[in-house]
Amino acid sequence: MSHKQVQLTLISKRMSKEDYYLGIANAVAQRSPCIRRKYGAIVVKDDAIVSTGYNGPARGVVNCNEVGCMKDKMNQPHYSSYEMCPAVHAEENAVINAARNGSSVLNGDLYLYGEEFTNGTKVDAYPCSPCKRTLINAGIRRFIMRKADGSLEVIDTKNWIKEDTDNYLKLYLNTP
């Protein structure tokens, strides 16, 4: 086997950048004190991690690990009753942490990992509407996640601008 063939064999076994960054987002998610779901986000700019964030309450605020989950107590489904939950979402925390440390996320990519806390099942980690708006306004250019089925999804955040506009106009025009 020639040197070139050996080199190609070694390169082919190297982890992709997407898997690398999503693996780091997974590690970040493990810091979450949420007893329902764990999310981890990282912002990558110019191939360097500039910030991380996980879902959890504001700094110093009591968390679910300490007292229990209000949404569980009130039997509320996932992705609802946000007003009951003291958590800041992973995407928001990644943007906030960058600002706290003077790092720009403009034109960066956000990688998001999510899983069910109780059984470690991977979930499709789509951001909620307020998080999409946060990422748009922060200047994040792409959103990347590994879906529960293992496929990779990459979204240009410009698509969310049109989606949000269309949703708002539909609601506005259909409201008396």
mmCIF file of C-alpha atoms in Angstrom:
data_model
loop_
_atom_site.group_PDB
_atom_site.id
_atom_site.type_symbol
_atom_site.label_atom_id
_atom_site.label_comp_id
_atom_site.label_asym_id
_atom_site.label_seq_id
_atom_site.Cartn_x
_atom_site.Cartn_y
_atom_site.Cartn_z
ATOM 1 C CA MET A 1 0.000 0.000 0.000
ATOM 2 C CA SER A 2 1.431 3.367 -0.977
ATOM 3 C CA HIS A 3 1.775 6.363 1.341
ATOM 4 C CA LYS A 4 -1.026 8.116 -0.561
ATOM 5 C CA GLN A 5 -3.385 5.130 -0.090
ATOM 6 C CA VAL A 6 -2.623 5.014 3.643
ATOM 7 C CA GLN A 7 -3.251 8.751 3.930
ATOM 8 C CA LEU A 8 -6.609 8.465 2.137
ATOM 9 C CA THR A 9 -7.641 5.595 4.401
ATOM 10 C CA LEU A 10 -6.868 7.640 7.502
ATOM 11 C CA ILE A 11 -8.689 10.695 6.219
ATOM 12 C CA SER A 12 -11.805 8.715 5.365
ATOM 13 C CA LYS A 13 -12.155 7.651 9.025
ATOM 14 C CA ARG A 14 -12.050 11.219 10.331
ATOM 15 C CA MET A 15 -15.217 12.517 11.981
ATOM 16 C CA SER A 16 -17.145 15.162 10.026
ATOM 17 C CA LYS A 17 -17.215 18.740 11.311
ATOM 18 C CA GLU A 18 -20.981 18.430 11.819
ATOM 19 C CA ASP A 19 -20.571 15.320 13.988
ATOM 20 C CA TYR A 20 -17.725 16.979 15.889
ATOM 21 C CA TYR A 21 -19.678 20.120 16.698
ATOM 22 C CA LEU A 22 -22.914 18.246 17.439
ATOM 23 C CA GLY A 23 -20.957 15.972 19.796
ATOM 24 C CA ILE A 24 -19.783 19.047 21.657
ATOM 25 C CA ALA A 25 -23.364 20.385 21.731
ATOM 26 C CA ASN A 26 -24.381 17.010 23.230
ATOM 27 C CA ALA A 27 -21.765 17.417 25.970
ATOM 28 C CA VAL A 28 -23.022 20.946 26.658
ATOM 29 C CA ALA A 29 -26.602 19.612 26.934
ATOM 30 C CA GLN A 30 -25.553 17.327 29.799
ATOM 31 C CA ARG A 31 -25.154 20.441 32.020
ATOM 32 C CA SER A 32 -28.870 21.206 31.744
ATOM 33 C CA PRO A 33 -30.788 20.945 35.038
ATOM 34 C CA CYS A 34 -34.077 20.390 33.180
ATOM 35 C CA ILE A 35 -35.744 17.131 34.194
ATOM 36 C CA ARG A 36 -37.735 16.862 30.941
ATOM 37 C CA ARG A 37 -35.328 17.584 28.099
ATOM 38 C CA LYS A 38 -31.696 18.507 27.712
ATOM 39 C CA TYR A 39 -30.585 20.880 24.963
ATOM 40 C CA GLY A 40 -27.108 22.095 24.179
ATOM 41 C CA ALA A 41 -26.108 24.764 21.685
ATOM 42 C CA ILE A 42 -22.782 25.966 20.390
ATOM 43 C CA VAL A 43 -22.029 28.886 18.113
ATOM 44 C CA VAL A 44 -19.219 28.329 15.641
ATOM 45 C CA LYS A 45 -17.656 31.176 13.707
ATOM 46 C CA ASP A 46 -14.728 30.818 11.317
ATOM 47 C CA ASP A 47 -14.399 27.183 12.450
ATOM 48 C CA ALA A 48 -13.966 28.149 16.118
ATOM 49 C CA ILE A 49 -16.445 27.767 18.978
ATOM 50 C CA VAL A 50 -17.291 31.240 20.254
ATOM 51 C CA SER A 51 -20.044 30.340 22.722
ATOM 52 C CA THR A 52 -22.079 27.559 24.300
ATOM 53 C CA GLY A 53 -25.413 27.387 26.087
ATOM 54 C CA TYR A 54 -27.793 24.846 27.573
ATOM 55 C CA ASN A 55 -31.409 25.076 28.685
ATOM 56 C CA GLY A 56 -31.800 26.084 32.293
ATOM 57 C CA PRO A 57 -33.013 28.918 34.517
ATOM 58 C CA ALA A 58 -31.385 32.318 34.734
ATOM 59 C CA ARG A 59 -28.208 32.413 36.822
ATOM 60 C CA GLY A 60 -29.024 31.946 40.506
ATOM 61 C CA VAL A 61 -32.697 31.029 39.956
ATOM 62 C CA VAL A 62 -33.966 27.744 41.411
ATOM 63 C CA ASN A 63 -34.045 24.878 38.931
ATOM 64 C CA CYS A 64 -36.116 21.748 38.423
ATOM 65 C CA ASN A 65 -33.378 19.461 39.737
ATOM 66 C CA GLU A 66 -33.727 21.244 43.067
ATOM 67 C CA VAL A 67 -37.513 21.467 43.475
ATOM 68 C CA GLY A 68 -39.234 19.626 40.623
ATOM 69 C CA CYS A 69 -40.823 20.645 37.347
ATOM 70 C CA MET A 70 -43.861 22.926 37.419
ATOM 71 C CA LYS A 71 -44.920 21.737 33.960
ATOM 72 C CA ASP A 72 -44.879 18.126 35.188
ATOM 73 C CA LYS A 73 -46.813 19.135 38.290
ATOM 74 C CA MET A 74 -49.450 20.846 36.117
ATOM 75 C CA ASN A 75 -49.418 17.969 33.569
ATOM 76 C CA GLN A 76 -48.455 20.269 30.687
ATOM 77 C CA PRO A 77 -47.170 18.810 27.402
ATOM 78 C CA HIS A 78 -43.755 19.555 25.902
ATOM 79 C CA TYR A 79 -43.489 22.761 23.874
ATOM 80 C CA SER A 80 -46.264 24.506 25.805
ATOM 81 C CA SER A 81 -46.795 26.646 28.896
ATOM 82 C CA TYR A 82 -43.461 28.437 28.593
ATOM 83 C CA GLU A 83 -44.647 30.988 31.147
ATOM 84 C CA MET A 84 -44.520 28.273 33.843
ATOM 85 C CA CYS A 85 -40.909 27.384 33.163
ATOM 86 C CA PRO A 86 -37.994 29.491 34.446
ATOM 87 C CA ALA A 87 -35.654 28.150 31.758
ATOM 88 C CA VAL A 88 -33.733 30.143 29.226
ATOM 89 C CA HIS A 89 -33.380 28.064 26.074
ATOM 90 C CA ALA A 90 -29.992 26.726 24.955
ATOM 91 C CA GLU A 91 -29.981 28.873 21.807
ATOM 92 C CA GLU A 92 -30.704 32.022 23.819
ATOM 93 C CA ASN A 93 -28.033 31.147 26.371
ATOM 94 C CA ALA A 94 -25.445 30.628 23.626
ATOM 95 C CA VAL A 95 -26.143 34.132 22.261
ATOM 96 C CA ILE A 96 -26.285 35.667 25.760
ATOM 97 C CA ASN A 97 -23.046 33.990 26.852
ATOM 98 C CA ALA A 98 -21.286 35.330 23.763
ATOM 99 C CA ALA A 99 -22.472 38.846 24.625
ATOM 100 C CA ARG A 100 -21.366 38.473 28.261
ATOM 101 C CA ASN A 101 -17.879 37.634 27.040
ATOM 102 C CA GLY A 102 -17.651 40.157 24.207
ATOM 103 C CA SER A 103 -17.735 37.573 21.412
ATOM 104 C CA SER A 104 -19.513 38.254 18.147
ATOM 105 C CA VAL A 105 -21.872 35.600 16.788
ATOM 106 C CA LEU A 106 -22.553 37.578 13.597
ATOM 107 C CA ASN A 107 -22.404 35.216 10.595
ATOM 108 C CA GLY A 108 -21.870 32.243 12.890
ATOM 109 C CA ASP A 109 -23.519 28.828 12.783
ATOM 110 C CA LEU A 110 -25.521 27.440 15.691
ATOM 111 C CA TYR A 111 -25.419 23.692 16.351
ATOM 112 C CA LEU A 112 -28.220 22.344 18.556
ATOM 113 C CA TYR A 113 -28.512 18.928 20.222
ATOM 114 C CA GLY A 114 -31.574 17.733 22.139
ATOM 115 C CA GLU A 115 -32.635 14.636 24.055
ATOM 116 C CA GLU A 116 -35.325 13.406 26.410
ATOM 117 C CA PHE A 117 -33.924 13.495 29.923
ATOM 118 C CA THR A 118 -35.694 10.412 31.228
ATOM 119 C CA ASN A 119 -34.491 7.947 28.619
ATOM 120 C CA GLY A 120 -31.787 9.724 26.580
ATOM 121 C CA THR A 121 -33.841 9.487 23.381
ATOM 122 C CA LYS A 122 -32.676 11.978 20.770
ATOM 123 C CA VAL A 123 -35.288 14.490 19.666
ATOM 124 C CA ASP A 124 -35.608 16.786 16.679
ATOM 125 C CA ALA A 125 -34.187 19.909 18.278
ATOM 126 C CA TYR A 126 -35.991 22.584 16.302
ATOM 127 C CA PRO A 127 -35.931 26.000 17.948
ATOM 128 C CA CYS A 128 -39.178 27.594 19.114
ATOM 129 C CA SER A 129 -40.386 30.781 17.392
ATOM 130 C CA PRO A 130 -38.852 33.194 19.947
ATOM 131 C CA CYS A 131 -35.489 31.390 19.652
ATOM 132 C CA LYS A 132 -35.646 31.585 15.865
ATOM 133 C CA ARG A 133 -36.158 35.341 16.189
ATOM 134 C CA THR A 134 -33.249 35.587 18.618
ATOM 135 C CA LEU A 135 -30.973 33.771 16.176
ATOM 136 C CA ILE A 136 -32.127 35.936 13.261
ATOM 137 C CA ASN A 137 -31.485 39.152 15.201
ATOM 138 C CA ALA A 138 -28.125 37.914 16.509
ATOM 139 C CA GLY A 139 -26.986 37.375 12.922
ATOM 140 C CA ILE A 140 -26.662 33.581 13.044
ATOM 141 C CA ARG A 141 -26.502 32.493 9.423
ATOM 142 C CA ARG A 142 -27.104 28.726 9.682
ATOM 143 C CA PHE A 143 -28.799 26.361 12.115
ATOM 144 C CA ILE A 144 -27.573 22.751 12.232
ATOM 145 C CA MET A 145 -29.027 19.749 14.071
ATOM 146 C CA ARG A 146 -29.021 15.979 13.889
ATOM 147 C CA LYS A 147 -32.620 14.804 13.722
ATOM 148 C CA ALA A 148 -33.879 11.883 15.812
ATOM 149 C CA ASP A 149 -33.741 9.665 12.729
ATOM 150 C CA GLY A 150 -30.009 10.393 12.364
ATOM 151 C CA SER A 151 -30.249 12.713 9.365
ATOM 152 C CA LEU A 152 -28.548 16.089 9.401
ATOM 153 C CA GLU A 153 -30.604 19.239 8.928
ATOM 154 C CA VAL A 154 -29.040 22.546 7.953
ATOM 155 C CA ILE A 155 -31.279 25.613 7.748
ATOM 156 C CA ASP A 156 -30.369 29.039 6.421
ATOM 157 C CA THR A 157 -31.926 31.416 8.969
ATOM 158 C CA LYS A 158 -33.069 33.673 6.123
ATOM 159 C CA ASN A 159 -35.747 31.016 5.535
ATOM 160 C CA TRP A 160 -37.122 31.759 9.001
ATOM 161 C CA ILE A 161 -37.587 35.438 8.113
ATOM 162 C CA LYS A 162 -39.962 34.502 5.307
ATOM 163 C CA GLU A 163 -41.659 31.836 7.436
ATOM 164 C CA ASP A 164 -42.233 34.248 10.342
ATOM 165 C CA THR A 165 -43.500 36.966 8.007
ATOM 166 C CA ASP A 166 -45.885 34.575 6.250
ATOM 167 C CA ASN A 167 -47.202 33.227 9.581
ATOM 168 C CA TYR A 168 -47.763 36.715 10.957
ATOM 169 C CA LEU A 169 -49.526 37.969 7.831
ATOM 170 C CA LYS A 170 -51.733 34.871 7.729
ATOM 171 C CA LEU A 171 -52.710 35.399 11.361
ATOM 172 C CA TYR A 172 -53.205 39.149 10.893
ATOM 173 C CA LEU A 173 -55.291 38.818 7.737
ATOM 174 C CA ASN A 174 -57.497 36.083 9.254
ATOM 175 C CA THR A 175 -58.209 37.952 12.482
ATOM 176 C CA PRO A 176 -61.327 40.165 12.528
#
